[in-house]
Amino acid sequence: MPENATRSDVLVVGAGFAGLYAIYKLRKDGHNVLALEAGDGVGGVWYWNCYPGARCDIESLQYSYTFDPELVKEWDWTERYAQQPEILSYARHVARRHDLERHIRFNTRVSSARFDAGANEWHVVTVQDELFACRYLVMATGCLSEGQVPDLPGLHDFKGPIYHTGAWPRGKVDLNGKRVAIIGTGSSGIQTISTVAKEDVQLTVFQRTPNFSVPMRNRPMTQDVLSDWRAKHQAHVRDLYASKSGQLFDINAVPAAEMTAEQRKAALEERWAFGGPSFTRTFTDLLTDETANSYAADFARDKIREIVKDPQTAADLCPTDHPLGTKRICVDLEYFQTYNRPNVKLVNLRREPLERIAENAVVTTAGSYPADVLILATGYDAVTGALLKIDIRGLGGDSLHDAWQEGPRTYLGLMSAGFPNLFMITGPGSPSIAVNVILAIEQHVDWVARCLRDLKACGATRIEAEKTAQDKWVEAVREEADKTLFPKANSFYVGANIPGKPRVFLLYLGGLAAYGEICTRVRDNGYRGFVIE
Ligand code: FAD
């Protein structure tokens, strides 16, 4: 590595919630930390996803950092589910409060990283060909940060603007008076459709796979709710970390079969009225038993048919190809009601497949739909996308891409054998986007920080996952997934949305609490499964 490399003890890649907390925590521990961020500001997902209607689908009070009690006291969320601009302001506030920005190089995208075994350091190169060297490399590159743009025939022929929800232009996009075509009806699509439909537009929605969506029941935050949350914050944090999903909702401990039909219906109605993702926990076995799941799925389909006036549109919106909750459940603001508006049309691509994009239209086998603007709500190369976009080379120059040819292989989702001193925050094989991600981030960063303290205390400078421990963990991740209905869905959890991506369940489904205990046990047992030198 040439002498002109910029050196730090720790190099963090990414300045979303993971990167920000990593900078804070590792600096507090006395490390010299530098972060590189592709965007020109902090916030990650909440910086990039400024599409109309973007907001969190975990309640704002819970989708918040827990590490700083002062932050909890001084930040007033204004809604039960905050909108993207507010979450971005929160990330900026955290960065300012802890003076983090001066440790971040913005507009700096990492293109490759190579481990130099002799020097025991990582050499990192950016797209601008800048060079960095560090002992420890922390990948905080995000699980939903690599947008997926499908290879649609004729896409480049389209004359109007094309917007991907995950790279929405900053500033106002004026859609008024336009014919807008949107492709995709996952979480981002549903949020965009419900919002854009209210503008003076002709909106055509192109749907390949209908998704389950439950009402958000959003409402303004009240001072009473805020005060109560603050008063009980310590207990809430304890309960959040002791939970399976990192959320404080009540999980019904009773399996569906032990309830009468009336009790099941009443429980589903109650959760539908309450709003939010707790609907997927109406029965203890909703996500593990097909019959239990079918009660909830039938209920949700009945709701769609009740809400949507046109019977054909309602039928087209009813998901039938996956159990409810096995794709990320969407949480909406009157999404299905949107299809009763005269300016909104649904095109079912299962019935009339998309043929091509023309200069000013989307063409299916049944007709041509004029469009001035095209919105791609086509999702992300989840969990591994951003990591594998970087050419990462470990011991012997072996590439991460090759090592993960048949699916990602990690130990605890934290490290991968053959890649010493490279940590992944919310990496594949950890709970990550299966839970409240901010808590998953804090848990990972805390583990890494403690690990670096322990290495220092024993005079070690290198840690690497053992291959046998990693193989066992990969198997444990698969086993946990197989206990559930999740593998049955063609979701981004199994890479099904990316052509050629190996079909492997990407997340640990044993829950945040159980996973945290495993990581703590590993650490307390002298970092069992890791080699330390
Ligand atoms: P990100 O926020 O994705 O940040 C990663 C950063 O790394 C980005 O800024 C990116 O520019 C940068 N980066 C990536 N590659 C490089 C590179 N090569 N070089 C330099 N920089 C790079 N989770 C929840 O728990 N609850 C929710 O309600 C929720 N809502 C979501 C809504 C949307 C629209 C999306 C897309 C995701 C949502 N998520 C939600 C998941 C979300 O990913 C996490 O909650 C969280 O924001 C992730 O933070 P992060 O820092 O790990 O990653």
Short mmCIF file of C-alpha atoms and ligand atoms in Angstrom, two decimals, residues 13-20 36-39 41-49 51 54-59 63 81 87 108-111 139-146 166 187-188 191 328 380 386-387 389-390 425-426 432-433 435-438 441, ligand 1:
data_model
loop_
_atom_site.label_atom_id
_atom_site.label_comp_id
_atom_site.label_asym_id
_atom_site.label_seq_id
_atom_site.Cartn_x
_atom_site.Cartn_y
_atom_site.Cartn_z
CA VAL A 13 -18.14 2.09 5.51
CA GLY A 14 -21.58 3.76 5.55
CA ALA A 15 -23.13 6.54 7.62
CA GLY A 16 -26.66 5.31 8.15
CA PHE A 17 -27.85 4.41 11.64
CA ALA A 18 -25.24 1.62 11.80
CA GLY A 19 -22.30 3.75 10.69
CA LEU A 20 -23.25 6.63 12.98
CA LEU A 36 -16.63 6.71 4.24
CA GLU A 37 -20.10 7.39 2.89
CA ALA A 38 -21.28 7.33 -0.72
CA GLY A 39 -23.99 9.95 -0.17
CA GLY A 41 -25.11 13.32 4.07
CA VAL A 42 -25.84 10.98 6.96
CA GLY A 43 -28.99 8.86 7.37
CA GLY A 44 -28.48 5.98 4.92
CA VAL A 45 -31.83 4.57 3.88
CA TRP A 46 -33.53 7.73 5.17
CA TYR A 47 -31.21 9.90 3.11
CA TRP A 48 -31.79 7.98 -0.13
CA ASN A 49 -35.44 6.96 0.17
CA TYR A 51 -39.92 9.11 -2.21
CA ALA A 54 -41.81 7.10 2.81
CA ARG A 55 -42.06 6.36 6.52
CA CYS A 56 -41.10 3.69 9.03
CA ASP A 57 -43.33 0.72 9.68
CA ILE A 58 -42.14 0.14 13.23
CA GLU A 59 -43.46 2.70 15.70
CA TYR A 63 -37.54 2.64 15.93
CA TYR A 81 -45.01 6.24 12.47
CA ILE A 87 -36.31 10.27 10.52
CA THR A 108 -16.88 8.66 -1.11
CA ARG A 109 -17.92 5.25 -2.40
CA VAL A 110 -15.75 2.25 -1.58
CA SER A 111 -15.07 0.05 -4.59
CA MET A 139 -19.07 -2.69 6.96
CA ALA A 140 -22.14 -0.63 7.83
CA THR A 141 -23.29 -0.66 4.23
CA GLY A 142 -26.92 -1.49 4.95
CA CYS A 143 -29.30 -4.33 4.16
CA LEU A 144 -31.67 -2.41 1.90
CA SER A 145 -29.27 0.05 0.34
CA GLU A 146 -28.59 -1.54 -3.02
CA GLY A 166 -34.43 4.08 -3.31
CA SER A 187 -43.55 -1.75 0.95
CA SER A 188 -42.07 1.20 -0.98
CA GLN A 191 -46.36 3.88 0.31
CA ARG A 328 -42.08 -8.23 4.83
CA TYR A 380 -33.45 -3.99 -3.19
CA ALA A 386 -24.16 -3.60 -0.94
CA LEU A 387 -21.44 -5.87 0.48
CA LYS A 389 -20.90 -4.73 -4.85
CA ILE A 390 -17.52 -4.05 -3.24
CA ILE A 425 -23.17 -4.81 10.93
CA THR A 426 -26.52 -6.61 10.52
CA SER A 432 -31.05 -7.83 10.75
CA ILE A 433 -34.17 -6.80 8.79
CA VAL A 435 -36.40 -7.39 13.51
CA ASN A 436 -36.32 -3.73 14.55
CA VAL A 437 -33.11 -2.89 12.74
CA ILE A 438 -31.94 -0.07 15.03
CA ILE A 441 -27.48 -2.39 14.85
P1 FAD B 1 -28.37 2.11 5.59
O1 FAD B 1 -29.32 3.05 6.18
O2 FAD B 1 -28.76 1.44 4.32
O3 FAD B 1 -26.99 2.87 5.39
C1 FAD B 1 -25.95 2.31 4.67
C2 FAD B 1 -25.10 3.43 4.13
O4 FAD B 1 -23.95 2.86 3.54
C3 FAD B 1 -25.80 4.22 3.04
O5 FAD B 1 -25.80 5.57 3.39
C4 FAD B 1 -24.98 3.96 1.80
O6 FAD B 1 -24.87 5.09 0.97
C5 FAD B 1 -23.64 3.57 2.38
N1 FAD B 1 -22.88 2.69 1.51
C6 FAD B 1 -23.27 1.50 0.98
N2 FAD B 1 -22.29 0.99 0.22
C7 FAD B 1 -21.27 1.88 0.27
C8 FAD B 1 -19.99 1.91 -0.32
N3 FAD B 1 -19.55 0.94 -1.12
N4 FAD B 1 -19.18 2.97 -0.04
C9 FAD B 1 -19.59 3.98 0.77
N5 FAD B 1 -20.82 3.98 1.33
C10 FAD B 1 -21.64 2.96 1.08
N6 FAD B 1 -36.17 -1.06 9.40
C11 FAD B 1 -36.88 -1.11 10.55
O7 FAD B 1 -36.44 -1.74 11.50
N7 FAD B 1 -38.05 -0.45 10.67
C12 FAD B 1 -38.58 0.29 9.66
O8 FAD B 1 -39.65 0.86 9.81
C13 FAD B 1 -37.86 0.34 8.42
N8 FAD B 1 -38.33 1.04 7.38
C14 FAD B 1 -37.61 1.06 6.22
C15 FAD B 1 -38.13 1.78 5.13
C16 FAD B 1 -37.45 1.79 3.93
C17 FAD B 1 -37.99 2.58 2.79
C18 FAD B 1 -36.24 1.06 3.80
C19 FAD B 1 -35.51 1.02 2.49
C20 FAD B 1 -35.73 0.35 4.86
C21 FAD B 1 -36.40 0.35 6.08
N9 FAD B 1 -35.91 -0.34 7.18
C22 FAD B 1 -36.64 -0.37 8.35
C23 FAD B 1 -34.62 -1.05 7.11
C24 FAD B 1 -33.44 -0.07 7.20
O9 FAD B 1 -32.55 -0.56 6.27
C25 FAD B 1 -32.85 -0.03 8.61
O10 FAD B 1 -33.86 0.26 9.56
C26 FAD B 1 -31.72 0.97 8.85
O11 FAD B 1 -32.04 2.26 8.44
C27 FAD B 1 -30.44 0.48 8.25
O12 FAD B 1 -29.38 1.30 8.65
P2 FAD B 1 -27.90 0.97 8.16
O13 FAD B 1 -27.06 2.06 8.63
O14 FAD B 1 -27.57 -0.41 8.53
O15 FAD B 1 -28.00 0.95 6.58
#
